[in-house]
CSV table of C-alpha atoms in Angstrom, one decimal:
chain,number,residue,atom,x,y,z
Y,12,ALA,CA,2.6,-16.4,1.0
Y,13,GLN,CA,5.4,-17.7,0.6
Y,14,THR,CA,7.1,-19.3,3.9
Y,15,VAL,CA,10.3,-20.9,4.6
Y,16,THR,CA,11.1,-23.2,7.4
Y,17,GLN,CA,14.3,-24.5,9.3
Y,18,SER,CA,13.6,-27.1,11.7
Y,19,GLN,CA,16.8,-27.3,13.1
Y,20,PRO,CA,17.7,-24.6,15.1
Y,21,GLU,CA,20.8,-25.4,16.7
Y,22,MET,CA,23.5,-28.5,14.9
Y,23,SER,CA,26.8,-29.5,16.3
Y,24,VAL,CA,29.5,-31.8,14.4
Y,25,GLN,CA,32.9,-32.3,14.6
Y,26,GLU,CA,35.8,-31.0,12.1
Y,27,ALA,CA,36.2,-33.2,8.9
Y,28,GLU,CA,32.5,-34.5,9.1
Y,29,THR,CA,29.8,-33.9,7.1
Y,30,VAL,CA,26.6,-32.2,7.8
Y,31,THR,CA,23.4,-31.5,6.6
Y,32,LEU,CA,21.4,-28.3,7.3
Y,33,SER,CA,17.1,-29.0,6.4
Y,34,CYS,CA,14.9,-26.4,4.8
Y,35,THR,CA,11.7,-26.8,3.5
Y,36,TYR,CA,9.4,-24.1,1.9
Y,37,ASP,CA,5.7,-23.5,0.8
Y,38,THR,CA,5.0,-21.6,-2.5
Y,39,SER,CA,2.3,-22.8,-5.1
Y,40,GLU,CA,4.7,-20.6,-7.9
Y,41,ASN,CA,6.8,-23.2,-10.4
Y,42,ASN,CA,9.6,-20.5,-11.0
Y,43,TYR,CA,11.6,-19.2,-8.2
Y,44,TYR,CA,15.0,-19.1,-6.8
Y,45,LEU,CA,16.8,-20.7,-3.4
Y,46,PHE,CA,19.4,-19.9,-1.6
Y,47,TRP,CA,21.4,-20.8,1.7
Y,48,TYR,CA,23.5,-17.6,3.4
Y,49,LYS,CA,25.9,-17.9,6.0
Y,50,GLN,CA,26.2,-15.6,8.6
Y,51,PRO,CA,29.9,-15.7,10.7
Y,52,PRO,CA,29.7,-14.0,14.0
Y,53,SER,CA,30.9,-11.0,12.4
Y,54,ARG,CA,27.2,-11.0,11.0
Y,55,GLN,CA,28.1,-10.5,7.3
Y,56,MET,CA,25.7,-12.1,5.2
Y,57,ILE,CA,27.6,-14.9,2.7
Y,58,LEU,CA,26.2,-16.6,-0.1
Y,59,VAL,CA,27.0,-20.2,0.1
Y,60,ILE,CA,24.9,-21.7,-3.0
Y,61,ARG,CA,22.1,-20.9,-5.0
Y,62,GLN,CA,19.6,-23.1,-6.8
Y,63,GLU,CA,17.4,-22.1,-9.6
Y,64,ALA,CA,13.8,-24.4,-9.5
Y,65,TYR,CA,13.5,-25.3,-13.2
Y,66,LYS,CA,16.6,-26.7,-13.1
Y,67,GLN,CA,16.4,-30.3,-11.8
Y,68,GLN,CA,20.7,-30.9,-11.2
Y,69,ASN,CA,21.4,-30.1,-7.6
Y,70,ALA,CA,23.6,-27.0,-7.2
Y,71,THR,CA,27.2,-27.6,-6.2
Y,72,GLU,CA,30.1,-25.4,-4.7
Y,73,ASN,CA,33.2,-27.4,-4.0
Y,74,ARG,CA,32.5,-28.7,-0.3
Y,75,PHE,CA,28.5,-27.6,-0.4
Y,76,SER,CA,26.0,-29.0,-2.4
Y,77,VAL,CA,22.6,-28.9,-2.0
Y,78,ASN,CA,19.7,-31.8,-2.0
Y,79,PHE,CA,16.6,-29.8,-4.1
Y,80,GLN,CA,13.3,-31.9,-4.3
Y,81,LYS,CA,10.7,-29.7,-6.1
Y,82,ALA,CA,7.7,-31.9,-5.3
Y,83,ALA,CA,8.5,-32.0,-2.1
Y,84,LYS,CA,9.2,-28.4,-1.5
Y,85,SER,CA,12.7,-29.3,0.2
Y,86,PHE,CA,15.9,-27.9,0.0
Y,87,SER,CA,18.7,-29.2,2.4
Y,88,LEU,CA,22.2,-27.9,2.3
Y,89,LYS,CA,25.2,-30.5,2.4
Y,90,ILE,CA,28.4,-29.3,4.1
Y,91,SER,CA,31.0,-31.9,3.4
Y,92,ASP,CA,34.6,-32.1,5.0
Y,93,SER,CA,33.6,-29.3,7.9
Y,94,GLN,CA,35.9,-26.9,8.8
Y,95,LEU,CA,35.9,-24.7,11.8
Y,96,GLY,CA,35.3,-21.8,9.3
Y,97,ASP,CA,31.8,-22.9,8.9
Y,98,THR,CA,30.9,-22.2,12.1
Y,99,ALA,CA,28.3,-20.0,11.4
Y,100,MET,CA,24.4,-19.4,11.2
Y,101,TYR,CA,22.9,-20.3,8.1
Y,102,PHE,CA,20.1,-19.2,6.4
Y,103,CYS,CA,17.6,-21.0,3.6
Y,104,ALA,CA,16.0,-18.1,1.5
Y,105,PHE,CA,13.2,-18.1,-1.3
Y,106,ASN,CA,12.8,-15.5,-4.3
Y,107,GLN,CA,10.0,-15.8,-6.1
Y,108,GLY,CA,10.9,-13.1,-8.7
Y,109,ALA,CA,9.2,-10.4,-6.7
Y,110,GLN,CA,12.7,-9.6,-5.8
Y,111,LYS,CA,12.2,-9.9,-1.9
Y,112,LEU,CA,13.8,-12.5,0.1
Y,113,VAL,CA,12.0,-15.1,2.5
Y,114,PHE,CA,14.5,-15.8,5.2
Y,115,GLY,CA,14.1,-19.3,7.4
Y,116,GLN,CA,14.7,-18.8,10.6
Y,117,GLY,CA,18.1,-19.7,10.9
Y,118,THR,CA,20.2,-22.8,12.2
Y,119,ARG,CA,23.2,-22.3,14.1
Y,120,LEU,CA,25.7,-24.5,13.6
Y,121,THR,CA,29.2,-25.0,15.3
Y,122,ILE,CA,32.1,-27.3,13.9
Y,123,ASN,CA,34.2,-28.7,16.6
Y,124,PRO,CA,37.6,-29.4,16.7
M,20,GLY,CA,32.1,-8.7,-7.4
M,21,ALA,CA,29.0,-6.6,-6.5
M,22,VAL,CA,29.6,-4.7,-3.1
M,23,VAL,CA,27.7,-3.1,-0.7
M,24,SER,CA,29.2,-0.3,1.7
M,25,GLN,CA,26.9,0.1,4.8
M,26,HIS,CA,27.9,2.6,7.3
M,27,PRO,CA,28.0,3.0,10.2
M,28,SER,CA,28.9,-0.3,11.6
M,29,ARG,CA,28.1,0.9,14.9
M,30,VAL,CA,26.3,3.6,16.6
M,31,ILE,CA,25.1,4.8,20.0
M,32,CYS,CA,22.6,7.2,20.2
M,33,LYS,CA,20.5,9.3,23.2
M,34,SER,CA,17.0,8.8,23.4
M,35,GLY,CA,14.9,11.0,21.2
M,36,THR,CA,17.8,11.9,18.6
M,37,SER,CA,17.3,10.6,15.2
M,38,VAL,CA,20.4,8.3,13.5
M,39,LYS,CA,20.6,8.0,9.7
M,40,ILE,CA,22.4,4.6,8.4
M,41,GLU,CA,23.7,4.7,4.6
M,42,CYS,CA,23.8,2.1,2.0
M,43,ARG,CA,26.0,2.6,-1.0
M,44,SER,CA,26.3,-0.1,-3.9
M,45,LEU,CA,29.9,0.6,-4.8
M,46,ASP,CA,30.1,-1.0,-8.5
M,47,PHE,CA,27.1,-1.8,-9.5
M,48,GLN,CA,23.3,0.3,-9.8
M,49,ALA,CA,21.3,-0.7,-6.9
M,50,THR,CA,17.7,0.5,-8.2
M,51,THR,CA,16.2,-1.7,-5.2
M,52,MET,CA,17.5,-1.8,-1.8
M,53,PHE,CA,15.8,-4.2,0.9
M,54,TRP,CA,16.3,-3.1,4.9
M,55,TYR,CA,16.1,-5.9,7.3
M,56,ARG,CA,16.3,-5.9,10.9
M,57,GLN,CA,17.7,-8.6,13.1
M,58,PHE,CA,17.4,-9.7,16.8
M,59,PRO,CA,20.0,-11.3,18.5
M,60,LYS,CA,20.0,-15.1,17.7
M,61,GLN,CA,17.2,-14.2,15.1
M,62,SER,CA,16.4,-14.6,11.5
M,63,LEU,CA,15.9,-11.0,9.3
M,64,MET,CA,12.9,-9.3,9.2
M,65,LEU,CA,12.0,-7.5,6.1
M,66,MET,CA,11.3,-3.5,7.4
M,67,ALA,CA,11.2,-2.1,3.5
M,68,THR,CA,12.3,-1.9,0.3
M,69,SER,CA,12.9,1.1,-1.2
M,70,ASN,CA,13.5,1.9,-5.3
M,71,GLU,CA,15.6,4.5,-6.6
M,72,GLY,CA,13.1,7.9,-7.4
M,73,SER,CA,10.2,6.4,-5.7
M,74,LYS,CA,8.8,6.0,-1.8
M,75,ALA,CA,9.5,3.3,-0.1
M,76,THR,CA,7.0,0.0,0.6
M,77,TYR,CA,7.0,-0.6,4.5
M,78,GLU,CA,6.0,-4.5,5.3
M,79,GLN,CA,3.0,-4.6,7.8
M,80,GLY,CA,3.7,-3.1,11.3
M,81,VAL,CA,6.6,-1.2,10.3
M,82,GLU,CA,6.1,2.4,11.3
M,83,LYS,CA,6.8,4.7,8.1
M,84,ASP,CA,7.2,7.6,10.1
M,85,LYS,CA,9.7,6.2,12.4
M,86,PHE,CA,12.0,4.7,10.1
M,87,LEU,CA,12.2,6.8,7.2
M,88,ILE,CA,13.7,5.4,3.8
M,89,ASN,CA,15.5,7.3,0.9
M,90,HIS,CA,16.6,5.9,-2.2
M,91,ALA,CA,17.6,9.3,-3.9
M,92,SER,CA,19.9,7.9,-6.3
M,93,LEU,CA,21.1,4.4,-7.9
M,94,THR,CA,24.1,4.0,-5.8
M,95,LEU,CA,22.5,5.7,-2.3
M,96,SER,CA,19.5,4.8,0.3
M,97,THR,CA,19.3,5.5,3.7
M,98,LEU,CA,17.7,4.4,6.9
M,99,THR,CA,17.0,7.4,9.1
M,100,VAL,CA,15.8,6.3,12.6
M,101,THR,CA,13.7,8.9,13.8
M,102,SER,CA,13.5,9.6,18.0
M,103,ALA,CA,14.9,6.2,18.5
M,104,HIS,CA,14.2,4.8,21.4
M,105,PRO,CA,15.5,1.7,23.9
M,106,GLU,CA,13.3,-0.4,21.7
M,107,ASP,CA,14.6,0.2,18.4
M,108,SER,CA,18.0,-0.6,19.5
M,109,SER,CA,18.9,-3.7,16.8
M,110,PHE,CA,21.0,-4.8,14.2
M,111,TYR,CA,20.0,-3.4,10.7
M,112,ILE,CA,21.1,-4.7,7.2
M,113,CYS,CA,20.2,-3.5,4.3
M,114,SER,CA,20.7,-5.5,0.6
M,115,ALA,CA,20.5,-5.5,-3.0
M,116,PRO,CA,20.1,-7.5,-5.7
M,117,SER,CA,23.1,-8.7,-7.7
M,118,GLY,CA,23.7,-9.7,-11.3
M,119,THR,CA,21.9,-8.6,-14.3
M,120,GLY,CA,18.7,-7.6,-14.6
M,121,GLY,CA,18.5,-6.8,-10.5
M,122,ARG,CA,16.0,-9.4,-10.1
M,123,GLY,CA,17.8,-11.1,-7.2
M,124,ARG,CA,17.9,-14.6,-9.2
M,125,TYR,CA,22.0,-14.6,-8.2
M,126,GLY,CA,21.5,-13.6,-5.2
M,127,TYR,CA,21.7,-10.7,-3.0
M,128,THR,CA,24.9,-8.7,-2.0
M,129,PHE,CA,24.3,-7.9,1.7
M,130,GLY,CA,25.8,-4.9,3.5
M,131,SER,CA,27.9,-5.5,6.7
M,132,GLY,CA,25.2,-3.9,9.2
M,133,THR,CA,24.6,-1.4,11.8
M,134,ARG,CA,24.6,-2.5,15.0
M,135,LEU,CA,22.2,0.4,16.5
M,136,THR,CA,22.3,1.3,20.7
M,137,VAL,CA,19.7,3.7,21.9
M,138,VAL,CA,20.4,4.5,25.6
């Protein structure tokens, strides 16, 4: 079974700093998709970024980028120039094509003014 | 973009009563809907997967007679918590694969969640 592990329960940085959230996963498959979702205090799940495993190039979305290391089964999220609005729970998630999303435990990120 | 509308956002019910939660896909057809449960400060736990026109698939340990799921159309899936008890109090979220093909490769659209409190 696929598993997703986020080893950082909580992180806290100052506004404008860069922060990296870690995620590792376990699968025997070769083709799959990885996601980072943000859940702010409103609890609405918001897609931050996605990565297709067959693409070697790391995905980027404005201030958000990933470091995808397929061999190491690692998928970290880097947030540059962090903003107060980035404060949220961040979930790493995996989808292998069976449509079901498998979530990590989450990292609670706090951006301090 | 794809939107899933979930209602109600909050509901308080008495122990022993039933509560229905609706999720509607507003601008796309959701052949599949996932139902999650989330406890405070925890991750999302998949409860069941519903497919339009067929029976839902429940995850291990989820009581199918307590959590009734119906997916009668391509735009509506419902979760009914039957004979609710205080331990059923939780945050329930629905989600559908977005993008063409419905396989979720482009991400998933989530409803805004329902906070259920059973008193």
